[in-house]
Short mmCIF file of C-alpha atoms in Angstrom, two decimals:
data_model
loop_
_atom_site.label_atom_id
_atom_site.label_comp_id
_atom_site.label_asym_id
_atom_site.label_seq_id
_atom_site.Cartn_x
_atom_site.Cartn_y
_atom_site.Cartn_z
CA UNK A 1 60.04 -15.60 -101.21
CA UNK A 2 58.83 -17.64 -98.27
CA UNK A 3 57.55 -21.10 -99.09
CA UNK A 4 53.97 -21.58 -98.07
CA UNK A 5 53.93 -24.74 -96.00
CA UNK A 6 50.12 -24.93 -95.68
CA UNK A 7 47.16 -22.71 -96.53
CA UNK A 8 43.46 -22.67 -96.26
CA UNK A 9 41.65 -22.31 -99.55
CA UNK A 10 38.37 -20.58 -98.71
CA UNK A 11 37.43 -17.18 -100.13
CA UNK A 12 38.35 -14.15 -98.13
CA UNK A 13 37.56 -10.43 -98.36
CA UNK A 14 40.71 -8.52 -99.00
CA UNK A 15 41.65 -5.02 -99.94
CA UNK A 16 45.15 -3.82 -100.94
CA UNK A 17 46.39 -1.52 -98.23
CA UNK A 18 47.13 1.21 -100.69
CA UNK A 19 43.53 1.12 -101.97
CA UNK A 20 42.24 1.54 -98.42
CA UNK A 21 44.69 4.37 -97.78
CA UNK A 22 43.48 6.13 -100.99
CA UNK A 23 39.88 5.75 -99.77
CA UNK A 24 40.77 7.26 -96.39
CA UNK A 25 42.64 10.09 -98.09
CA UNK A 26 39.91 10.93 -100.61
CA UNK A 27 36.57 9.75 -99.19
CA UNK A 28 36.80 10.14 -95.39
CA UNK A 29 36.67 13.69 -94.06
CA UNK A 30 38.79 14.90 -91.15
CA UNK A 31 36.34 17.87 -90.69
CA UNK A 32 33.79 18.03 -87.91
CA UNK A 33 30.13 18.09 -88.93
CA UNK A 34 26.80 17.03 -87.56
CA UNK A 35 26.61 13.35 -88.47
CA UNK A 36 23.39 12.47 -86.56
CA UNK A 37 20.71 10.72 -88.55
CA UNK A 38 18.15 8.02 -88.21
CA UNK A 39 19.10 4.31 -88.45
CA UNK A 40 17.02 4.20 -91.60
CA UNK A 41 19.08 6.96 -93.25
CA UNK A 42 22.39 5.59 -92.03
CA UNK A 43 21.77 2.04 -93.24
CA UNK A 44 20.19 3.26 -96.43
CA UNK A 45 23.12 5.50 -97.20
CA UNK A 46 26.08 3.41 -96.10
CA UNK A 47 25.05 -0.25 -96.47
CA UNK A 48 24.88 -1.75 -99.95
CA UNK A 49 24.02 -5.23 -101.09
CA UNK A 50 27.13 -7.39 -101.09
CA UNK A 51 28.80 -5.41 -98.33
CA UNK A 52 31.04 -6.81 -95.64
CA UNK A 53 29.79 -5.73 -92.20
CA UNK A 54 31.62 -6.13 -88.86
CA UNK A 55 30.13 -5.23 -85.51
CA UNK A 56 30.98 -4.81 -81.85
CA UNK A 57 30.01 -6.30 -79.40
CA UNK A 58 27.50 -9.18 -79.47
CA UNK A 59 23.79 -9.95 -79.52
CA UNK A 60 23.98 -10.43 -75.81
CA UNK A 61 26.02 -7.41 -74.70
CA UNK A 62 26.25 -3.92 -76.22
CA UNK A 63 25.47 -5.08 -79.71
CA UNK A 64 24.15 -2.79 -82.49
CA UNK A 65 20.88 -4.69 -82.60
CA UNK A 66 18.71 -1.79 -83.73
CA UNK A 67 21.04 -1.20 -86.71
CA UNK A 68 21.01 -4.92 -87.58
CA UNK A 69 17.20 -5.01 -87.41
CA UNK A 70 17.21 -2.00 -89.78
CA UNK A 71 19.42 -3.85 -92.19
CA UNK A 72 16.87 -6.71 -92.17
CA UNK A 73 13.98 -4.24 -92.53
CA UNK A 74 15.61 -2.69 -95.61
CA UNK A 75 16.08 -6.16 -97.14
CA UNK A 76 19.80 -5.84 -97.80
CA UNK A 77 21.21 -8.87 -99.69
CA UNK A 78 24.31 -10.97 -100.13
CA UNK A 79 25.99 -9.54 -97.07
CA UNK A 80 29.22 -10.96 -95.67
CA UNK A 81 29.54 -10.47 -91.92
CA UNK A 82 32.50 -10.64 -89.54
CA UNK A 83 30.86 -12.31 -86.64
CA UNK A 84 33.30 -12.77 -83.71
CA UNK A 85 30.37 -14.64 -82.05
CA UNK A 86 27.51 -15.88 -84.22
CA UNK A 87 24.54 -15.44 -82.06
CA UNK A 88 20.97 -14.21 -82.73
CA UNK A 89 22.06 -11.57 -85.14
CA UNK A 90 23.60 -14.17 -87.45
CA UNK A 91 20.47 -16.37 -87.21
CA UNK A 92 18.18 -13.40 -87.97
CA UNK A 93 20.38 -12.07 -90.85
CA UNK A 94 20.53 -15.57 -92.33
CA UNK A 95 16.85 -16.23 -91.71
CA UNK A 96 15.90 -12.96 -93.44
CA UNK A 97 17.99 -13.87 -96.49
CA UNK A 98 20.42 -10.94 -95.89
CA UNK A 99 23.62 -12.85 -95.30
CA UNK A 100 25.33 -15.40 -97.51
CA UNK A 101 28.79 -15.60 -95.93
CA UNK A 102 29.98 -15.40 -92.34
CA UNK A 103 33.60 -15.10 -91.11
CA UNK A 104 33.39 -16.71 -87.66
CA UNK A 105 35.37 -16.44 -84.51
CA UNK A 106 33.10 -18.60 -82.35
CA UNK A 107 30.03 -20.29 -83.78
CA UNK A 108 27.42 -20.07 -81.04
CA UNK A 109 23.70 -20.85 -80.83
CA UNK A 110 23.91 -23.04 -83.82
CA UNK A 111 20.40 -24.45 -84.02
CA UNK A 112 19.11 -22.26 -86.83
CA UNK A 113 22.54 -21.38 -88.24
CA UNK A 114 23.75 -25.00 -88.10
CA UNK A 115 20.84 -26.06 -90.26
CA UNK A 116 21.35 -23.15 -92.67
CA UNK A 117 25.05 -24.17 -93.07
CA UNK A 118 24.10 -27.79 -93.73
CA UNK A 119 21.48 -26.61 -96.20
CA UNK A 120 24.08 -24.51 -97.99
CA UNK A 121 22.20 -21.23 -97.46
CA UNK A 122 25.13 -19.65 -95.75
CA UNK A 123 28.86 -20.27 -95.97
CA UNK A 124 30.87 -20.17 -92.81
CA UNK A 125 34.67 -19.54 -92.74
CA UNK A 126 36.42 -20.15 -89.50
CA UNK A 127 39.15 -17.76 -88.35
CA UNK A 128 38.97 -18.31 -84.53
CA UNK A 129 38.26 -15.41 -82.23
CA UNK A 130 41.92 -14.37 -82.10
CA UNK A 131 42.40 -14.78 -85.83
CA UNK A 132 39.51 -12.65 -86.86
CA UNK A 133 40.43 -9.96 -84.35
CA UNK A 134 43.95 -10.05 -85.71
CA UNK A 135 42.73 -9.62 -89.33
CA UNK A 136 40.97 -6.43 -88.31
CA UNK A 137 44.08 -5.26 -86.42
CA UNK A 138 46.02 -5.80 -89.70
CA UNK A 139 43.41 -3.74 -91.57
CA UNK A 140 43.88 -0.96 -89.00
CA UNK A 141 47.63 -1.30 -88.93
CA UNK A 142 47.89 -0.81 -92.69
CA UNK A 143 49.60 -4.08 -93.48
CA UNK A 144 48.54 -6.85 -95.82
CA UNK A 145 48.70 -9.47 -93.08
CA UNK A 146 49.69 -10.08 -89.45
CA UNK A 147 51.55 -13.18 -88.24
CA UNK A 148 50.42 -15.25 -85.35
CA UNK A 149 51.28 -18.52 -83.72
CA UNK A 150 47.51 -19.17 -83.35
CA UNK A 151 45.81 -21.54 -85.80
CA UNK A 152 48.86 -23.78 -85.95
CA UNK A 153 47.60 -26.36 -83.47
CA UNK A 154 44.71 -27.84 -85.42
CA UNK A 155 43.29 -28.33 -88.87
CA UNK A 156 41.10 -25.24 -88.38
CA UNK A 157 43.33 -23.55 -90.88
CA UNK A 158 41.85 -25.49 -93.71
CA UNK A 159 38.47 -23.73 -93.27
CA UNK A 160 40.13 -20.33 -93.22
CA UNK A 161 42.29 -18.47 -95.78
CA UNK A 162 45.33 -18.32 -93.49
CA UNK A 163 48.75 -19.25 -94.80
CA UNK A 164 51.66 -20.88 -92.87
CA UNK A 165 55.21 -19.83 -93.78
CA UNK A 166 58.61 -20.23 -92.27
CA UNK A 167 59.35 -17.22 -90.18
CA UNK A 168 62.43 -15.55 -91.70
CA UNK A 169 63.90 -14.72 -88.26
CA UNK A 170 63.57 -18.01 -86.45
CA UNK A 171 62.65 -20.54 -89.05
CA UNK A 172 59.60 -21.41 -87.00
CA UNK A 173 56.24 -22.02 -88.78
CA UNK A 174 54.08 -18.97 -88.43
CA UNK A 175 50.56 -18.40 -89.52
CA UNK A 176 49.63 -15.29 -91.53
CA UNK A 177 46.11 -13.91 -91.54
CA UNK A 178 45.15 -11.47 -94.24
CA UNK A 179 44.07 -7.96 -93.34
CA UNK A 180 40.34 -7.26 -93.22
CA UNK A 181 38.92 -3.90 -94.23
CA UNK A 182 35.15 -4.15 -93.86
CA UNK A 183 32.82 -2.03 -95.98
CA UNK A 184 30.86 -1.04 -92.82
CA UNK A 185 31.34 -1.27 -89.06
CA UNK A 186 28.35 -1.12 -86.71
CA UNK A 187 29.40 -0.18 -83.17
CA UNK A 188 27.01 0.46 -80.30
CA UNK A 189 28.38 2.76 -77.64
CA UNK A 190 27.44 4.40 -74.37
CA UNK A 191 28.08 7.93 -75.39
CA UNK A 192 28.77 9.81 -78.64
CA UNK A 193 28.72 13.42 -79.76
CA UNK A 194 27.22 14.72 -82.98
CA UNK A 195 30.59 14.63 -84.70
CA UNK A 196 31.09 10.89 -84.03
CA UNK A 197 33.44 10.87 -81.03
CA UNK A 198 32.46 7.86 -79.03
CA UNK A 199 32.95 6.22 -75.63
CA UNK A 200 32.52 2.59 -74.74
CA UNK A 201 32.58 1.72 -71.01
CA UNK A 202 33.74 -1.85 -70.32
CA UNK A 203 35.47 -4.29 -72.65
CA UNK A 204 35.12 -4.48 -76.37
CA UNK A 205 36.02 -6.90 -79.17
CA UNK A 206 37.97 -4.57 -81.53
CA UNK A 207 36.02 -1.27 -81.49
CA UNK A 208 38.85 1.06 -82.38
CA UNK A 209 40.48 -1.39 -84.79
CA UNK A 210 37.24 -1.97 -86.62
CA UNK A 211 36.48 1.77 -86.73
CA UNK A 212 39.89 2.41 -88.24
CA UNK A 213 39.86 -0.53 -90.63
CA UNK A 214 36.32 -0.11 -92.02
CA UNK A 215 35.41 2.17 -94.92
CA UNK A 216 32.23 3.38 -93.30
CA UNK A 217 31.42 3.45 -89.57
CA UNK A 218 27.95 3.75 -88.05
CA UNK A 219 27.90 4.44 -84.40
CA UNK A 220 24.68 3.90 -82.46
CA UNK A 221 24.71 5.58 -79.06
CA UNK A 222 22.63 5.34 -75.89
CA UNK A 223 23.39 9.00 -75.14
CA UNK A 224 24.47 12.04 -77.13
CA UNK A 225 26.82 14.38 -75.16
CA UNK A 226 28.69 17.62 -75.88
CA UNK A 227 31.91 17.35 -77.93
CA UNK A 228 33.90 19.22 -75.33
CA UNK A 229 33.19 16.40 -72.81
CA UNK A 230 35.59 14.20 -74.78
CA UNK A 231 38.37 16.71 -74.56
CA UNK A 232 37.87 17.04 -70.80
CA UNK A 233 38.61 13.30 -70.40
CA UNK A 234 40.68 12.10 -73.36
CA UNK A 235 41.70 8.83 -71.73
CA UNK A 236 38.10 7.71 -72.14
CA UNK A 237 37.69 8.35 -75.83
CA UNK A 238 37.26 4.99 -77.60
CA UNK A 239 36.74 6.26 -81.19
CA UNK A 240 37.58 9.73 -82.53
CA UNK A 241 35.04 11.50 -84.85
CA UNK A 242 37.11 11.32 -88.02
CA UNK A 243 36.69 7.51 -88.17
CA UNK A 244 32.90 7.81 -88.08
CA UNK A 245 30.33 8.44 -90.84
CA UNK A 246 27.02 8.36 -89.07
CA UNK A 247 25.73 8.74 -85.47
CA UNK A 248 22.38 7.24 -84.55
CA UNK A 249 20.88 8.12 -81.21
CA UNK A 250 19.50 4.74 -80.10
CA UNK A 251 18.48 4.29 -76.49
CA UNK A 252 18.01 0.62 -75.85
CA UNK A 253 19.81 -0.01 -79.13
CA UNK A 254 21.32 -3.16 -77.75
CA UNK A 255 17.98 -4.67 -76.82
CA UNK A 256 17.35 -7.61 -76.17
CA UNK A 257 21.01 -7.70 -75.16
CA UNK A 258 22.36 -5.83 -72.11
CA UNK A 259 23.97 -2.50 -72.12
CA UNK A 260 26.42 -2.44 -69.15
CA UNK A 261 25.29 -0.06 -66.47
CA UNK A 262 22.20 1.00 -68.48
CA UNK A 263 19.84 -1.98 -68.82
CA UNK A 264 19.96 -5.71 -68.35
CA UNK A 265 19.51 -8.44 -70.89
CA UNK A 266 15.93 -9.53 -71.56
CA UNK A 267 16.32 -13.28 -71.09
CA UNK A 268 12.71 -14.03 -71.91
CA UNK A 269 13.09 -12.37 -75.34
CA UNK A 270 16.52 -14.09 -75.87
CA UNK A 271 14.97 -17.43 -75.03
CA UNK A 272 12.30 -16.75 -77.73
CA UNK A 273 15.18 -16.16 -80.18
CA UNK A 274 17.01 -19.31 -79.13
CA UNK A 275 13.76 -21.29 -79.64
CA UNK A 276 13.67 -20.46 -83.36
CA UNK A 277 14.34 -23.80 -85.11
CA UNK A 278 12.83 -23.47 -88.56
CA UNK A 279 11.83 -21.01 -91.22
CA UNK A 280 8.27 -20.77 -90.13
CA UNK A 281 9.27 -19.77 -86.65
CA UNK A 282 11.88 -17.42 -88.05
CA UNK A 283 9.28 -15.76 -90.23
CA UNK A 284 6.93 -15.23 -87.29
CA UNK A 285 9.73 -13.66 -85.27
CA UNK A 286 10.87 -11.40 -88.18
CA UNK A 287 7.33 -10.30 -88.92
CA UNK A 288 6.48 -9.47 -85.37
CA UNK A 289 9.70 -7.71 -84.34
CA UNK A 290 11.11 -6.21 -87.50
CA UNK A 291 8.84 -6.11 -90.55
CA UNK A 292 5.69 -4.96 -88.76
CA UNK A 293 7.29 -1.97 -87.04
CA UNK A 294 8.64 1.08 -88.87
CA UNK A 295 11.75 1.62 -86.76
CA UNK A 296 13.47 0.97 -83.41
CA UNK A 297 11.25 3.42 -81.56
CA UNK A 298 8.05 1.81 -82.74
CA UNK A 299 9.57 -1.62 -81.87
CA UNK A 300 10.33 -0.45 -78.32
CA UNK A 301 6.93 1.15 -78.03
CA UNK A 302 4.77 -1.67 -79.31
CA UNK A 303 6.79 -4.83 -78.84
CA UNK A 304 8.82 -4.11 -75.68
CA UNK A 305 6.95 -1.50 -73.77
CA UNK A 306 7.78 1.00 -71.02
CA UNK A 307 7.21 -1.44 -68.14
CA UNK A 308 9.71 -3.91 -69.49
CA UNK A 309 12.22 -1.22 -70.25
CA UNK A 310 11.80 0.15 -66.71
CA UNK A 311 12.38 -3.28 -65.23
CA UNK A 312 15.50 -3.92 -67.32
CA UNK A 313 16.90 -0.52 -66.35
CA UNK A 314 16.12 -1.30 -62.69
CA UNK A 315 18.10 -4.57 -62.89
CA UNK A 316 21.21 -2.81 -64.12
CA UNK A 317 22.57 -2.34 -60.66
CA UNK A 318 26.29 -2.58 -61.40
CA UNK A 319 27.44 0.94 -62.27
CA UNK A 320 30.97 1.14 -61.02
CA UNK A 321 33.54 0.99 -63.73
CA UNK A 322 31.12 2.17 -66.36
CA UNK A 323 31.43 5.89 -65.87
CA UNK B 1 23.90 -40.52 -40.67
CA UNK B 2 25.20 -40.69 -44.26
CA UNK B 3 24.13 -37.81 -46.45
CA UNK B 4 22.98 -38.51 -50.02
CA UNK B 5 23.73 -35.81 -52.56
CA UNK B 6 22.28 -35.97 -56.01
CA UNK B 7 24.07 -34.25 -58.87
CA UNK B 8 24.05 -34.14 -62.61
CA UNK B 9 26.89 -35.16 -64.91
CA UNK B 10 27.45 -31.52 -65.65
CA UNK B 11 27.70 -30.60 -61.99
CA UNK B 12 30.15 -33.45 -61.44
CA UNK B 13 32.22 -32.20 -64.39
CA UNK B 14 32.24 -28.66 -62.95
CA UNK B 15 33.27 -29.88 -59.48
CA UNK B 16 36.06 -32.00 -60.89
CA UNK B 17 37.29 -29.21 -63.13
CA UNK B 18 37.39 -26.80 -60.20
CA UNK B 19 39.72 -29.18 -58.33
CA UNK B 20 42.27 -29.13 -61.17
CA UNK B 21 43.25 -25.51 -60.93
CA UNK B 22 46.34 -24.25 -59.08
CA UNK B 23 46.39 -21.19 -56.89
CA UNK B 24 48.52 -18.32 -58.02
CA UNK B 25 48.21 -19.32 -61.67
CA UNK B 26 46.33 -17.75 -64.55
CA UNK B 27 43.68 -19.25 -66.74
CA UNK B 28 42.11 -18.28 -70.03
CA UNK B 29 38.39 -18.94 -69.42
CA UNK B 30 36.11 -19.77 -72.31
CA UNK B 31 32.41 -19.24 -72.63
CA UNK B 32 29.87 -21.17 -70.59
CA UNK B 33 30.73 -24.04 -68.24
CA UNK B 34 34.38 -22.97 -67.90
CA UNK B 35 33.11 -19.70 -66.34
CA UNK B 36 31.24 -21.66 -63.64
CA UNK B 37 34.24 -23.91 -63.05
CA UNK B 38 36.54 -20.93 -62.63
CA UNK B 39 34.08 -19.18 -60.26
CA UNK B 40 33.64 -22.31 -58.09
CA UNK B 41 37.38 -22.86 -58.02
CA UNK B 42 38.14 -19.32 -57.04
CA UNK B 43 35.61 -19.39 -54.22
CA UNK B 44 36.64 -22.82 -52.86
CA UNK B 45 40.16 -23.68 -53.79
CA UNK B 46 42.21 -21.07 -55.66
CA UNK B 47 41.36 -17.60 -54.35
CA UNK B 48 44.25 -15.90 -56.11
CA UNK B 49 43.91 -17.49 -59.53
CA UNK B 50 43.82 -14.85 -62.31
CA UNK B 51 41.06 -15.38 -64.85
CA UNK B 52 41.12 -13.92 -68.35
CA UNK B 53 38.08 -13.60 -70.62
CA UNK B 54 38.75 -13.51 -74.40
CA UNK B 55 37.44 -9.95 -74.92
CA UNK B 56 39.90 -8.59 -72.39
CA UNK B 57 38.45 -8.86 -68.89
CA UNK B 58 41.58 -9.46 -66.78
CA UNK B 59 41.08 -10.89 -63.30
CA UNK B 60 37.23 -10.71 -63.25
CA UNK B 61 35.41 -11.55 -60.02
CA UNK B 62 32.09 -12.58 -61.41
CA UNK B 63 29.12 -12.08 -59.12
CA UNK B 64 26.48 -14.68 -58.18
CA UNK B 65 23.95 -15.68 -59.27
CA UNK B 66 25.79 -16.55 -62.49
CA UNK B 67 24.08 -14.85 -65.44
CA UNK B 68 23.76 -17.58 -68.00
CA UNK B 69 24.27 -17.05 -71.64
CA UNK B 70 26.39 -13.95 -71.49
CA UNK B 71 30.01 -13.29 -71.02
CA UNK B 72 30.74 -9.61 -71.41
CA UNK B 73 28.08 -8.35 -69.07
CA UNK B 74 28.66 -6.45 -65.87
CA UNK B 75 28.06 -9.44 -63.60
CA UNK B 76 30.63 -11.63 -65.29
CA UNK B 77 33.29 -8.88 -65.54
CA UNK B 78 32.68 -7.43 -62.07
CA UNK B 79 35.63 -5.85 -60.30
CA UNK B 80 38.13 -6.91 -62.94
CA UNK B 81 41.67 -5.69 -62.57
CA UNK B 82 41.63 -4.43 -66.21
CA UNK B 83 39.30 -4.17 -69.14
CA UNK B 84 40.83 -4.36 -72.56
CA UNK B 85 39.81 -5.99 -75.78
CA UNK B 86 40.29 -9.13 -77.81
CA UNK B 87 43.71 -8.40 -79.36
CA UNK B 88 45.14 -7.76 -75.94
CA UNK B 89 43.57 -10.92 -74.42
CA UNK B 90 45.26 -12.98 -77.10
CA UNK B 91 48.49 -11.04 -76.63
CA UNK B 92 48.52 -12.10 -72.93
CA UNK B 93 47.99 -15.65 -74.18
CA UNK B 94 50.56 -15.62 -76.91
CA UNK B 95 53.39 -14.08 -74.82
CA UNK B 96 52.95 -16.76 -72.21
CA UNK B 97 51.08 -15.15 -69.38
CA UNK B 98 48.25 -17.71 -69.34
CA UNK B 99 49.09 -20.97 -67.50
CA UNK B 100 45.94 -22.78 -68.28
CA UNK B 101 43.20 -22.68 -70.90
CA UNK B 102 39.76 -23.96 -70.26
CA UNK B 103 37.26 -24.30 -73.05
CA UNK B 104 33.87 -25.94 -73.48
CA UNK B 105 33.79 -28.59 -76.21
CA UNK B 106 30.93 -30.07 -78.15
CA UNK B 107 32.61 -33.49 -78.41
CA UNK B 108 35.75 -34.92 -76.87
CA UNK B 109 37.44 -38.31 -77.03
CA UNK B 110 39.23 -40.05 -74.19
CA UNK B 111 42.61 -38.75 -75.53
CA UNK B 112 41.68 -35.12 -75.39
CA UNK B 113 41.00 -34.63 -79.08
#
């Protein structure tokens, strides 16, 4: 048995690989079916209090913002999120009282979050970008951990639950990160079909890994296309249908973030989010943009508007590479 | 006639950073100021430097004007050689393909801590 040279002692979400395999065998279907539904239905059905949620990409680019706003609207509690980048979504989820723990890659836009951490309202565990992505890869790869030589260079390890052992092949110290199998993955994509096949154009954090490693996967899509289109161009399938539990048609679902080749970031709205410093300001934002509207469509209608959407679409001039 | 140029500390830092890079090398570029340093360096000093962004944009040629506050958007990842994802970006790093890393820091001491 390898001696553990050093380990971080924070809590970590972990599921035995055999338990996850049993879930996939018994509770995920390989059959095609129409999985389209509203964000309200998807979140209501697949997100429970206390769940661990991971998402791809970020609040600024191709993020599942409409799904996250729905989580806040439904008042989910005690969530644990895997936030590769903690941006507006982390601030809003914390401000709304939804999230109590955050596994972090990169802690960004810390004004509101920083205060919440200091106040003890949310716990933050630091895995580094590479470390968190590797945990999800381990969850997808069906192993209890994956080794890395990351995390060895600083004391970051003490605010994670990584363990350092002697590698049995070389004797080198090597860092192990435990597998992560989230309860739910939210992934915003360019195109999906009604079965759940999905395409992302551009880069992603860990879209396929997260879809594979998570118990339930909600895909929100800018566009719904025919299933056969995926089979005509298999190189461009990012996620196959049998990993997915719900498909939400959500044009402008990444708003106020950008959706590459579809619409640009709304920097004015993002600046408003960045300006939130305290709970009063948070409350005003949440009321205006989430609680006072029934769903994403009413939000777009009444808080964003057709003129703004047209302008953001117009600004998305870079199309090449995103087809 | 001598020309007076005014600049901020941040602009000075960016200009100095851009002078440190070597042509024909690769660099892992972190969020924010490092992106601007890399862009300036590539335009002025090191045209064949290979940048890497952490979510898997290999060799991006970011367009101007620089879009602040994003990283994965179409302007920053324009005409990349390859688009992958985070596990691949860290694979490139871990197997030795990145010659430099450049990150923004909140605080730094004179010794580089």
